[in-house]
mmCIF file of N, CA and C in Angstrom:
data_model
loop_
_atom_site.group_PDB
_atom_site.id
_atom_site.type_symbol
_atom_site.label_atom_id
_atom_site.label_comp_id
_atom_site.label_asym_id
_atom_site.label_seq_id
_atom_site.Cartn_x
_atom_site.Cartn_y
_atom_site.Cartn_z
ATOM 1 N N MET J 7 17.472 -3.435 15.090
ATOM 2 C CA MET J 7 16.888 -1.703 14.072
ATOM 3 C C MET J 7 16.685 -0.854 15.078
ATOM 4 N N ARG J 8 16.515 0.149 14.970
ATOM 5 C CA ARG J 8 17.420 1.753 15.251
ATOM 6 C C ARG J 8 15.593 2.192 15.355
ATOM 7 N N LYS J 9 15.490 2.870 16.202
ATOM 8 C CA LYS J 9 13.754 2.949 15.680
ATOM 9 C C LYS J 9 13.656 3.910 15.309
ATOM 10 N N ASN J 10 12.374 4.686 14.954
ATOM 11 C CA ASN J 10 12.789 5.860 14.649
ATOM 12 C C ASN J 10 12.378 7.128 14.954
ATOM 13 N N SER J 11 13.082 8.450 15.316
ATOM 14 C CA SER J 11 12.932 10.025 15.649
ATOM 15 C C SER J 11 11.996 10.153 15.275
ATOM 16 N N VAL J 12 11.140 10.600 15.591
ATOM 17 C CA VAL J 12 10.015 11.475 15.969
ATOM 18 C C VAL J 12 10.252 12.490 14.330
ATOM 19 N N LYS J 13 11.909 12.982 14.174
ATOM 20 C CA LYS J 13 11.811 14.115 12.911
ATOM 21 C C LYS J 13 11.175 13.125 11.928
ATOM 22 N N ASN J 14 12.553 11.532 12.673
ATOM 23 C CA ASN J 14 11.532 10.805 11.045
ATOM 24 C C ASN J 14 10.862 9.917 10.280
ATOM 25 N N THR J 15 9.599 10.232 12.050
ATOM 26 C CA THR J 15 8.490 9.843 11.796
ATOM 27 C C THR J 15 7.358 10.599 10.781
ATOM 28 N N ARG J 16 7.985 12.159 11.100
ATOM 29 C CA ARG J 16 6.980 13.291 10.950
ATOM 30 C C ARG J 16 7.378 13.436 9.654
ATOM 31 N N ILE J 17 8.436 12.968 8.971
ATOM 32 C CA ILE J 17 8.667 12.488 7.690
ATOM 33 C C ILE J 17 8.394 12.274 6.624
ATOM 34 N N ASN J 18 8.933 10.859 7.378
ATOM 35 C CA ASN J 18 7.355 9.391 6.509
ATOM 36 C C ASN J 18 6.077 9.839 6.219
ATOM 37 N N GLY J 19 5.197 10.435 7.758
ATOM 38 C CA GLY J 19 4.445 10.558 6.745
ATOM 39 C C GLY J 19 3.773 11.763 6.065
ATOM 40 N N GLU J 20 4.202 12.755 6.193
ATOM 41 C CA GLU J 20 4.349 13.652 4.678
ATOM 42 C C GLU J 20 4.230 13.611 3.703
ATOM 43 N N VAL J 21 6.204 12.970 3.087
ATOM 44 C CA VAL J 21 6.242 12.031 2.227
ATOM 45 C C VAL J 21 5.020 11.057 1.795
ATOM 46 N N GLN J 22 4.601 10.551 2.528
ATOM 47 C CA GLN J 22 3.513 9.845 2.083
ATOM 48 C C GLN J 22 2.004 10.438 1.626
ATOM 49 N N ARG J 23 1.869 11.346 2.428
ATOM 50 C CA ARG J 23 0.361 12.277 2.215
ATOM 51 C C ARG J 23 1.014 12.861 0.631
ATOM 52 N N PHE J 24 2.117 13.317 0.119
ATOM 53 C CA PHE J 24 2.822 13.955 -0.707
ATOM 54 C C PHE J 24 2.390 12.768 -1.813
ATOM 55 N N LEU J 25 2.866 11.929 -2.102
ATOM 56 C CA LEU J 25 3.358 10.345 -2.659
ATOM 57 C C LEU J 25 1.330 10.630 -3.105
ATOM 58 N N ALA J 26 0.847 9.653 -1.952
ATOM 59 C CA ALA J 26 -0.595 9.645 -2.702
ATOM 60 C C ALA J 26 -1.465 10.897 -3.287
ATOM 61 N N GLU J 27 -1.456 11.878 -2.620
ATOM 62 C CA GLU J 27 -1.964 13.551 -3.742
ATOM 63 C C GLU J 27 -1.053 12.703 -5.470
ATOM 64 N N VAL J 28 0.089 13.120 -5.126
ATOM 65 C CA VAL J 28 0.724 12.850 -6.560
ATOM 66 C C VAL J 28 0.166 12.351 -7.463
ATOM 67 N N ILE J 29 0.486 10.626 -6.383
ATOM 68 C CA ILE J 29 -0.595 9.546 -7.165
ATOM 69 C C ILE J 29 -2.693 10.026 -8.039
ATOM 70 N N ARG J 30 -2.628 9.912 -6.849
ATOM 71 C CA ARG J 30 -4.466 10.746 -7.296
ATOM 72 C C ARG J 30 -4.506 11.342 -8.695
ATOM 73 N N ASN J 31 -3.867 13.310 -8.102
ATOM 74 C CA ASN J 31 -4.009 13.968 -9.108
ATOM 75 C C ASN J 31 -3.224 14.307 -10.311
ATOM 76 N N GLU J 32 -2.152 14.021 -10.344
ATOM 77 C CA GLU J 32 -0.643 14.990 -10.359
ATOM 78 C C GLU J 32 0.046 13.419 -12.452
ATOM 79 N N ILE J 33 0.073 12.980 -11.734
ATOM 80 C CA ILE J 33 0.741 11.401 -12.727
ATOM 81 C C ILE J 33 -1.082 11.320 -13.387
ATOM 82 N N LYS J 34 0.338 11.228 -15.184
ATOM 83 C CA LYS J 34 -1.578 11.187 -16.281
ATOM 84 C C LYS J 34 -1.215 9.841 -16.615
ATOM 85 N N ASP J 35 -0.414 9.246 -15.580
ATOM 86 C CA ASP J 35 0.296 7.635 -17.543
ATOM 87 C C ASP J 35 -0.500 6.555 -17.136
ATOM 88 N N PRO J 36 -1.497 6.502 -18.388
ATOM 89 C CA PRO J 36 -2.543 5.351 -18.665
ATOM 90 C C PRO J 36 -2.569 3.782 -17.893
ATOM 91 N N ARG J 37 -1.112 3.350 -17.491
ATOM 92 C CA ARG J 37 -0.717 2.461 -17.077
ATOM 93 C C ARG J 37 -0.756 1.620 -15.087
ATOM 94 N N ILE J 38 -0.958 3.715 -14.969
ATOM 95 C CA ILE J 38 -1.168 3.859 -12.535
ATOM 96 C C ILE J 38 -2.562 3.208 -13.029
ATOM 97 N N ASN J 39 -3.484 2.485 -11.984
ATOM 98 C CA ASN J 39 -4.448 2.115 -12.174
ATOM 99 C C ASN J 39 -4.835 3.161 -10.303
ATOM 100 N N VAL J 40 -6.443 3.324 -10.674
ATOM 101 C CA VAL J 40 -6.700 4.796 -10.442
ATOM 102 C C VAL J 40 -6.419 4.501 -8.877
ATOM 103 N N MET J 41 -6.544 2.981 -8.642
ATOM 104 C CA MET J 41 -6.904 1.920 -8.026
ATOM 105 C C MET J 41 -5.656 1.555 -6.743
ATOM 106 N N THR J 42 -5.013 3.698 -6.799
ATOM 107 C CA THR J 42 -3.714 2.639 -6.068
ATOM 108 C C THR J 42 -3.593 3.442 -4.915
ATOM 109 N N SER J 43 -2.693 2.500 -4.140
ATOM 110 C CA SER J 43 -2.493 4.081 -2.401
ATOM 111 C C SER J 43 -1.668 3.401 -2.161
ATOM 112 N N VAL J 44 -1.020 4.165 -1.291
ATOM 113 C CA VAL J 44 0.226 4.448 0.028
ATOM 114 C C VAL J 44 0.436 3.818 0.467
ATOM 115 N N VAL J 45 1.366 2.675 0.105
ATOM 116 C CA VAL J 45 0.564 1.936 2.411
ATOM 117 C C VAL J 45 1.766 2.616 3.423
ATOM 118 N N ALA J 46 2.643 2.742 3.475
ATOM 119 C CA ALA J 46 3.305 3.537 3.727
ATOM 120 C C ALA J 46 5.094 3.834 3.860
ATOM 121 N N VAL J 47 6.025 4.582 4.226
ATOM 122 C CA VAL J 47 6.789 5.355 3.552
ATOM 123 C C VAL J 47 7.605 5.289 5.288
ATOM 124 N N GLU J 48 8.916 4.575 3.974
ATOM 125 C CA GLU J 48 10.202 4.527 5.157
ATOM 126 C C GLU J 48 11.061 5.716 4.375
ATOM 127 N N VAL J 49 11.266 6.701 4.880
ATOM 128 C CA VAL J 49 13.058 8.060 4.401
ATOM 129 C C VAL J 49 13.840 7.182 5.289
ATOM 130 N N ALA J 50 15.026 7.260 4.499
ATOM 131 C CA ALA J 50 16.060 6.934 5.557
ATOM 132 C C ALA J 50 16.827 8.310 6.333
ATOM 133 N N PRO J 51 17.228 7.374 7.704
ATOM 134 C CA PRO J 51 17.720 8.848 8.618
ATOM 135 C C PRO J 51 18.955 9.895 7.447
ATOM 136 N N ASP J 52 19.090 9.649 6.645
ATOM 137 C CA ASP J 52 19.933 10.794 5.927
ATOM 138 C C ASP J 52 19.565 11.685 4.425
ATOM 139 N N LEU J 53 18.302 10.847 4.732
ATOM 140 C CA LEU J 53 17.031 11.741 4.018
ATOM 141 C C LEU J 53 17.712 11.066 1.744
ATOM 142 N N LYS J 54 18.837 10.401 1.962
ATOM 143 C CA LYS J 54 18.948 9.769 0.690
ATOM 144 C C LYS J 54 18.132 9.481 -0.180
ATOM 145 N N THR J 55 17.460 7.517 0.787
ATOM 146 C CA THR J 55 17.152 6.638 -0.439
ATOM 147 C C THR J 55 15.447 6.899 0.390
ATOM 148 N N CYS J 56 14.381 6.600 -0.085
ATOM 149 C CA CYS J 56 13.206 6.636 0.278
ATOM 150 C C CYS J 56 12.222 4.954 0.079
ATOM 151 N N LYS J 57 11.547 4.519 -0.036
ATOM 152 C CA LYS J 57 10.553 2.761 0.263
ATOM 153 C C LYS J 57 9.609 3.375 0.093
ATOM 154 N N ALA J 58 8.823 3.052 -0.439
ATOM 155 C CA ALA J 58 7.741 2.967 -0.585
ATOM 156 C C ALA J 58 6.405 2.444 -0.775
ATOM 157 N N TRP J 59 5.656 1.876 0.115
ATOM 158 C CA TRP J 59 4.814 0.051 -0.354
ATOM 159 C C TRP J 59 3.405 0.724 -0.713
ATOM 160 N N ILE J 60 3.161 0.158 -2.361
ATOM 161 C CA ILE J 60 1.923 0.829 -3.033
ATOM 162 C C ILE J 60 1.446 -0.355 -2.757
ATOM 163 N N SER J 61 -0.032 -0.088 -2.949
ATOM 164 C CA SER J 61 -1.045 -1.270 -3.247
ATOM 165 C C SER J 61 -2.209 -0.888 -4.407
ATOM 166 N N VAL J 62 -2.272 -2.029 -5.635
ATOM 167 C CA VAL J 62 -2.943 -1.717 -6.040
ATOM 168 C C VAL J 62 -3.986 -2.648 -6.076
ATOM 169 N N LEU J 63 -5.473 -2.220 -6.224
ATOM 170 C CA LEU J 63 -6.400 -3.235 -6.887
ATOM 171 C C LEU J 63 -6.921 -3.312 -7.955
ATOM 172 N N GLY J 64 -6.650 -5.163 -7.940
ATOM 173 C CA GLY J 64 -6.482 -5.186 -9.998
ATOM 174 C C GLY J 64 -5.783 -6.078 -9.790
ATOM 175 N N ASP J 65 -6.303 -6.478 -10.936
ATOM 176 C CA ASP J 65 -5.567 -8.521 -11.307
ATOM 177 C C ASP J 65 -3.450 -7.872 -10.801
ATOM 178 N N GLU J 66 -2.969 -8.973 -11.630
ATOM 179 C CA GLU J 66 -0.743 -8.751 -11.586
ATOM 180 C C GLU J 66 -1.140 -8.208 -12.858
ATOM 181 N N GLU J 67 -1.604 -8.058 -13.848
ATOM 182 C CA GLU J 67 -0.791 -7.185 -15.009
ATOM 183 C C GLU J 67 -1.550 -5.895 -14.935
ATOM 184 N N SER J 68 -2.560 -5.948 -14.340
ATOM 185 C CA SER J 68 -2.378 -4.230 -13.591
ATOM 186 C C SER J 68 -1.827 -3.772 -12.374
ATOM 187 N N GLN J 69 -1.059 -4.414 -11.791
ATOM 188 C CA GLN J 69 -0.324 -4.328 -10.710
ATOM 189 C C GLN J 69 0.840 -3.414 -10.710
ATOM 190 N N LYS J 70 1.798 -4.738 -12.248
ATOM 191 C CA LYS J 70 3.014 -4.522 -12.415
ATOM 192 C C LYS J 70 2.323 -3.492 -13.819
ATOM 193 N N ASN J 71 1.646 -3.375 -14.795
ATOM 194 C CA ASN J 71 1.916 -1.118 -15.640
ATOM 195 C C ASN J 71 2.096 -0.455 -14.201
ATOM 196 N N THR J 72 1.188 -1.526 -13.072
ATOM 197 C CA THR J 72 0.980 0.696 -12.091
ATOM 198 C C THR J 72 2.713 0.939 -11.584
ATOM 199 N N LEU J 73 3.234 -0.436 -10.837
ATOM 200 C CA LEU J 73 4.153 -0.770 -11.135
ATOM 201 C C LEU J 73 5.203 0.239 -11.785
ATOM 202 N N GLU J 74 5.406 0.202 -13.000
ATOM 203 C CA GLU J 74 6.751 0.508 -14.695
ATOM 204 C C GLU J 74 6.110 1.750 -13.941
ATOM 205 N N GLY J 75 4.770 2.376 -14.759
ATOM 206 C CA GLY J 75 4.256 3.654 -14.772
ATOM 207 C C GLY J 75 4.436 4.753 -12.870
ATOM 208 N N LEU J 76 5.323 3.931 -12.966
ATOM 209 C CA LEU J 76 5.986 4.683 -10.667
ATOM 210 C C LEU J 76 6.803 4.859 -10.501
ATOM 211 N N LYS J 77 7.851 3.915 -11.808
ATOM 212 C CA LYS J 77 8.540 4.145 -11.715
ATOM 213 C C LYS J 77 10.099 4.303 -12.932
ATOM 214 N N SER J 78 8.261 4.819 -13.849
ATOM 215 C CA SER J 78 9.102 5.872 -14.800
ATOM 216 C C SER J 78 8.491 7.606 -14.760
ATOM 217 N N ALA J 79 7.768 7.290 -13.473
ATOM 218 C CA ALA J 79 7.287 8.427 -13.227
ATOM 219 C C ALA J 79 7.808 9.468 -11.823
ATOM 220 N N GLU J 80 9.090 7.909 -12.371
ATOM 221 C CA GLU J 80 10.241 8.607 -10.541
ATOM 222 C C GLU J 80 10.919 9.902 -10.914
ATOM 223 N N GLY J 81 11.188 10.824 -12.006
ATOM 224 C CA GLY J 81 11.519 11.529 -11.475
ATOM 225 C C GLY J 81 11.670 13.233 -11.562
ATOM 226 N N TYR J 82 10.152 12.698 -12.409
ATOM 227 C CA TYR J 82 9.033 13.712 -12.291
ATOM 228 C C TYR J 82 8.282 14.549 -10.585
ATOM 229 N N ILE J 83 7.968 12.652 -10.322
ATOM 230 C CA ILE J 83 7.502 12.821 -8.255
ATOM 231 C C ILE J 83 8.996 13.449 -7.811
ATOM 232 N N ARG J 84 9.745 13.194 -8.048
ATOM 233 C CA ARG J 84 10.810 13.741 -7.074
ATOM 234 C C ARG J 84 11.250 14.939 -7.720
ATOM 235 N N SER J 85 10.722 15.655 -9.076
ATOM 236 C CA SER J 85 11.630 17.141 -9.119
ATOM 237 C C SER J 85 10.031 17.801 -8.274
ATOM 238 N N LEU J 86 8.734 17.188 -7.811
ATOM 239 C CA LEU J 86 7.406 18.395 -7.330
ATOM 240 C C LEU J 86 8.060 17.227 -6.356
ATOM 241 N N MET J 87 8.573 16.787 -5.259
ATOM 242 C CA MET J 87 8.692 16.535 -3.805
ATOM 243 C C MET J 87 10.144 17.681 -3.301
ATOM 244 N N ALA J 88 10.522 18.134 -4.804
ATOM 245 C CA ALA J 88 12.125 18.705 -3.771
ATOM 246 C C ALA J 88 11.535 20.332 -3.994
ATOM 247 N N LYS J 89 10.296 20.306 -4.919
ATOM 248 C CA LYS J 89 9.608 21.990 -4.902
ATOM 249 C C LYS J 89 8.346 22.241 -3.472
ATOM 250 N N GLN J 90 7.988 21.245 -3.208
ATOM 251 C CA GLN J 90 7.012 21.253 -2.370
ATOM 252 C C GLN J 90 7.112 21.001 -1.046
ATOM 253 N N ILE J 91 7.919 20.235 -0.510
ATOM 254 C CA ILE J 91 8.534 19.520 1.351
ATOM 255 C C ILE J 91 10.177 19.971 0.716
ATOM 256 N N ASN J 92 9.938 20.544 1.937
ATOM 257 C CA ASN J 92 11.624 21.507 2.093
ATOM 258 C C ASN J 92 12.915 20.358 3.125
ATOM 259 N N LEU J 93 13.286 19.607 2.277
ATOM 260 C CA LEU J 93 13.649 18.739 2.885
ATOM 261 C C LEU J 93 15.508 19.389 2.445
ATOM 262 N N ARG J 94 16.160 18.449 3.579
ATOM 263 C CA ARG J 94 18.184 18.295 2.982
ATOM 264 C C ARG J 94 17.592 17.956 1.699
ATOM 265 N N ASN J 95 17.848 17.643 1.297
ATOM 266 C CA ASN J 95 17.808 16.039 0.324
ATOM 267 C C ASN J 95 16.370 14.964 0.234
ATOM 268 N N THR J 96 16.171 16.054 -1.730
ATOM 269 C CA THR J 96 15.304 14.766 -1.880
ATOM 270 C C THR J 96 15.478 12.883 -2.046
ATOM 271 N N PRO J 97 14.768 12.925 -1.083
ATOM 272 C CA PRO J 97 15.441 10.680 -1.354
ATOM 273 C C PRO J 97 14.554 10.659 -3.070
ATOM 274 N N GLU J 98 15.887 9.438 -3.589
ATOM 275 C CA GLU J 98 15.354 8.729 -4.398
ATOM 276 C C GLU J 98 14.594 7.722 -4.068
ATOM 277 N N ILE J 99 13.180 7.031 -4.948
ATOM 278 C CA ILE J 99 12.277 6.974 -4.291
ATOM 279 C C ILE J 99 12.541 5.294 -4.847
ATOM 280 N N LYS J 100 12.132 4.578 -4.203
ATOM 281 C CA LYS J 100 12.003 3.419 -4.647
ATOM 282 C C LYS J 100 10.484 2.815 -4.526
ATOM 283 N N PHE J 101 9.833 1.977 -5.456
ATOM 284 C CA PHE J 101 8.333 1.827 -5.324
ATOM 285 C C PHE J 101 8.534 0.620 -4.617
ATOM 286 N N ILE J 102 7.868 -0.087 -4.208
ATOM 287 C CA ILE J 102 7.280 -1.514 -3.827
ATOM 288 C C ILE J 102 6.635 -1.717 -3.989
ATOM 289 N N MET J 103 6.080 -3.265 -4.544
ATOM 290 C CA MET J 103 4.471 -3.602 -3.647
ATOM 291 C C MET J 103 4.251 -4.363 -3.394
ATOM 292 N N ASP J 104 3.107 -3.764 -2.837
ATOM 293 C CA ASP J 104 2.812 -3.922 -1.242
ATOM 294 C C ASP J 104 1.487 -5.071 -1.346
ATOM 295 N N GLN J 105 1.583 -6.374 -1.208
ATOM 296 C CA GLN J 105 0.569 -6.915 -0.903
ATOM 297 C C GLN J 105 -0.637 -8.099 0.062
ATOM 298 N N SER J 106 -0.299 -7.328 0.643
ATOM 299 C CA SER J 106 -1.185 -7.466 2.268
ATOM 300 C C SER J 106 -2.683 -7.450 2.521
ATOM 301 N N ILE J 107 -2.567 -5.802 1.477
ATOM 302 C CA ILE J 107 -4.455 -6.098 0.849
ATOM 303 C C ILE J 107 -4.944 -7.159 0.435
ATOM 304 N N ALA J 108 -4.674 -7.109 -0.199
ATOM 305 C CA ALA J 108 -5.752 -8.670 -1.048
ATOM 306 C C ALA J 108 -4.616 -9.111 -0.952
ATOM 307 N N TYR J 109 -3.475 -9.830 0.062
ATOM 308 C CA TYR J 109 -3.840 -10.468 1.562
ATOM 309 C C TYR J 109 -4.874 -10.907 1.589
ATOM 310 N N GLY J 110 -5.253 -9.791 3.142
ATOM 311 C CA GLY J 110 -5.929 -9.534 3.843
ATOM 312 C C GLY J 110 -7.566 -9.926 3.161
ATOM 313 N N VAL J 111 -7.811 -9.081 1.679
ATOM 314 C CA VAL J 111 -9.156 -9.310 1.180
ATOM 315 C C VAL J 111 -9.215 -11.152 1.013
ATOM 316 N N SER J 112 -8.163 -11.652 0.436
ATOM 317 C CA SER J 112 -8.147 -13.563 0.021
ATOM 318 C C SER J 112 -8.706 -14.330 1.618
ATOM 319 N N MET J 113 -7.569 -13.534 2.670
ATOM 320 C CA MET J 113 -8.139 -14.749 3.850
ATOM 321 C C MET J 113 -9.803 -15.035 3.993
ATOM 322 N N SER J 114 -10.084 -13.035 4.132
ATOM 323 C CA SER J 114 -11.606 -12.236 4.118
ATOM 324 C C SER J 114 -12.140 -13.782 3.934
ATOM 325 N N LYS J 115 -11.835 -13.939 2.606
ATOM 326 C CA LYS J 115 -12.750 -14.293 1.168
ATOM 327 C C LYS J 115 -13.176 -16.203 1.935
ATOM 328 N N ARG J 116 -12.234 -16.805 1.771
ATOM 329 C CA ARG J 116 -11.908 -18.093 2.865
ATOM 330 C C ARG J 116 -12.830 -17.648 4.171
ATOM 331 N N ILE J 117 -11.937 -17.395 5.017
ATOM 332 C CA ILE J 117 -13.500 -16.844 6.259
ATOM 333 C C ILE J 117 -15.165 -17.468 6.084
ATOM 334 N N ASP J 118 -14.587 -16.031 5.625
ATOM 335 C CA ASP J 118 -16.672 -16.271 4.363
ATOM 336 C C ASP J 118 -17.118 -17.790 3.953
ATOM 337 N N GLU J 119 -15.715 -18.356 3.722
ATOM 338 C CA GLU J 119 -16.749 -19.575 2.693
ATOM 339 C C GLU J 119 -16.554 -21.105 3.785
ATOM 340 N N VAL J 120 -15.207 -20.827 4.373
ATOM 341 C CA VAL J 120 -15.188 -22.029 5.892
ATOM 342 C C VAL J 120 -17.307 -21.542 6.843
ATOM 343 N N ASN J 121 -17.028 -20.255 7.172
ATOM 344 C CA ASN J 121 -18.724 -19.860 7.826
ATOM 345 C C ASN J 121 -19.257 -20.716 7.248
ATOM 346 N N ARG J 122 -20.144 -20.169 6.036
ATOM 347 C CA ARG J 122 -20.872 -20.783 4.649
ATOM 348 C C ARG J 122 -20.985 -22.223 4.751
ATOM 349 N N ALA J 123 -20.382 -22.894 4.784
ATOM 350 C CA ALA J 123 -20.001 -24.274 4.782
ATOM 351 C C ALA J 123 -20.517 -24.455 5.961
ATOM 352 N N ASP J 124 -20.498 -24.494 6.953
ATOM 353 C CA ASP J 124 -19.843 -24.498 8.883
ATOM 354 C C ASP J 124 -21.426 -25.178 8.890
ATOM 355 N N GLU J 125 -21.748 -23.167 8.518
ATOM 356 C CA GLU J 125 -23.750 -23.308 8.880
ATOM 357 C C GLU J 125 -23.784 -24.069 7.347
ATOM 358 N N GLU J 126 -23.956 -24.385 6.934
ATOM 359 C CA GLU J 126 -25.319 -25.588 5.714
ATOM 360 C C GLU J 126 -24.608 -27.086 5.988
ATOM 361 N N LYS J 127 -23.569 -27.579 6.832
ATOM 362 C CA LYS J 127 -24.021 -28.365 7.010
ATOM 363 C C LYS J 127 -24.138 -28.500 8.602
ATOM 364 N N HIS J 128 -24.678 -27.361 9.642
ATOM 365 C CA HIS J 128 -24.758 -27.639 10.882
ATOM 366 C C HIS J 128 -26.331 -27.249 11.102
ATOM 367 N N GLY J 129 -26.284 -26.391 9.806
ATOM 368 C CA GLY J 129 -27.873 -25.817 9.884
ATOM 369 C C GLY J 129 -29.285 -26.556 9.938
ATOM 370 N N ASN J 130 -28.472 -27.993 8.722
ATOM 371 C CA ASN J 130 -30.045 -28.586 8.000
ATOM 372 C C ASN J 130 -29.824 -29.980 9.747
ATOM 373 N N GLU J 131 -28.781 -29.828 10.957
ATOM 374 C CA GLU J 131 -29.229 -30.888 11.565
ATOM 375 C C GLU J 131 -29.629 -29.306 12.651
ATOM 376 N N GLU J 132 -31.259 -30.403 12.980
ATOM 377 C CA GLU J 132 -31.450 -29.727 14.486
ATOM 378 C C GLU J 132 -31.237 -29.761 16.197
ATOM 379 N N GLU J 133 -30.532 -28.378 16.635
ATOM 380 C CA GLU J 133 -29.863 -28.344 18.363
ATOM 381 C C GLU J 133 -30.642 -28.594 18.591
ATOM 382 N N GLN J 134 -30.375 -29.866 19.312
ATOM 383 C CA GLN J 134 -31.471 -30.198 20.822
ATOM 384 C C GLN J 134 -30.879 -30.516 21.945
ATOM 385 N N PRO J 135 -31.352 -29.766 23.170
ATOM 386 C CA PRO J 135 -30.695 -29.454 24.248
ATOM 387 C C PRO J 135 -30.318 -30.716 24.537
ATOM 388 N N ILE J 136 -29.429 -30.579 25.481
ATOM 389 C CA ILE J 136 -28.625 -32.050 26.318
ATOM 390 C C ILE J 136 -29.783 -32.286 27.906
ATOM 391 N N LEU J 137 -29.745 -33.207 28.043
ATOM 392 C CA LEU J 137 -30.998 -33.514 29.342
ATOM 393 C C LEU J 137 -29.643 -34.261 29.860
ATOM 394 N N SER J 138 -29.838 -33.413 31.745
ATOM 395 C CA SER J 138 -28.459 -34.266 32.158
ATOM 396 C C SER J 138 -29.419 -35.130 33.405
#
């Protein structure tokens, strides 16, 4: 796998900031959840394509609707990008649902449940010092 150049890393960051701003302020589609964030962006070195990983806080239906709304607004987002970001080519955007934040929250809840169960089990027993 090829390492990103400094230029490509800078472009990825700029496109990510742009997409987050557009999703938050510009798009008025009611299908798009207000708790949508752009997790990562990867623009191809030839600037033809762009993969944008998004995360939506909500149920499965909300995630599906948000993805549909973003896909339908792709042309509008691309035209705004062409006007605001000075690139040789305006990349074609592909939105991908990222489940890592939801997975992290789920695992954190499970860890808390295990810790609570462990405290209940061992909290009832008084700890006695071991005599040697």
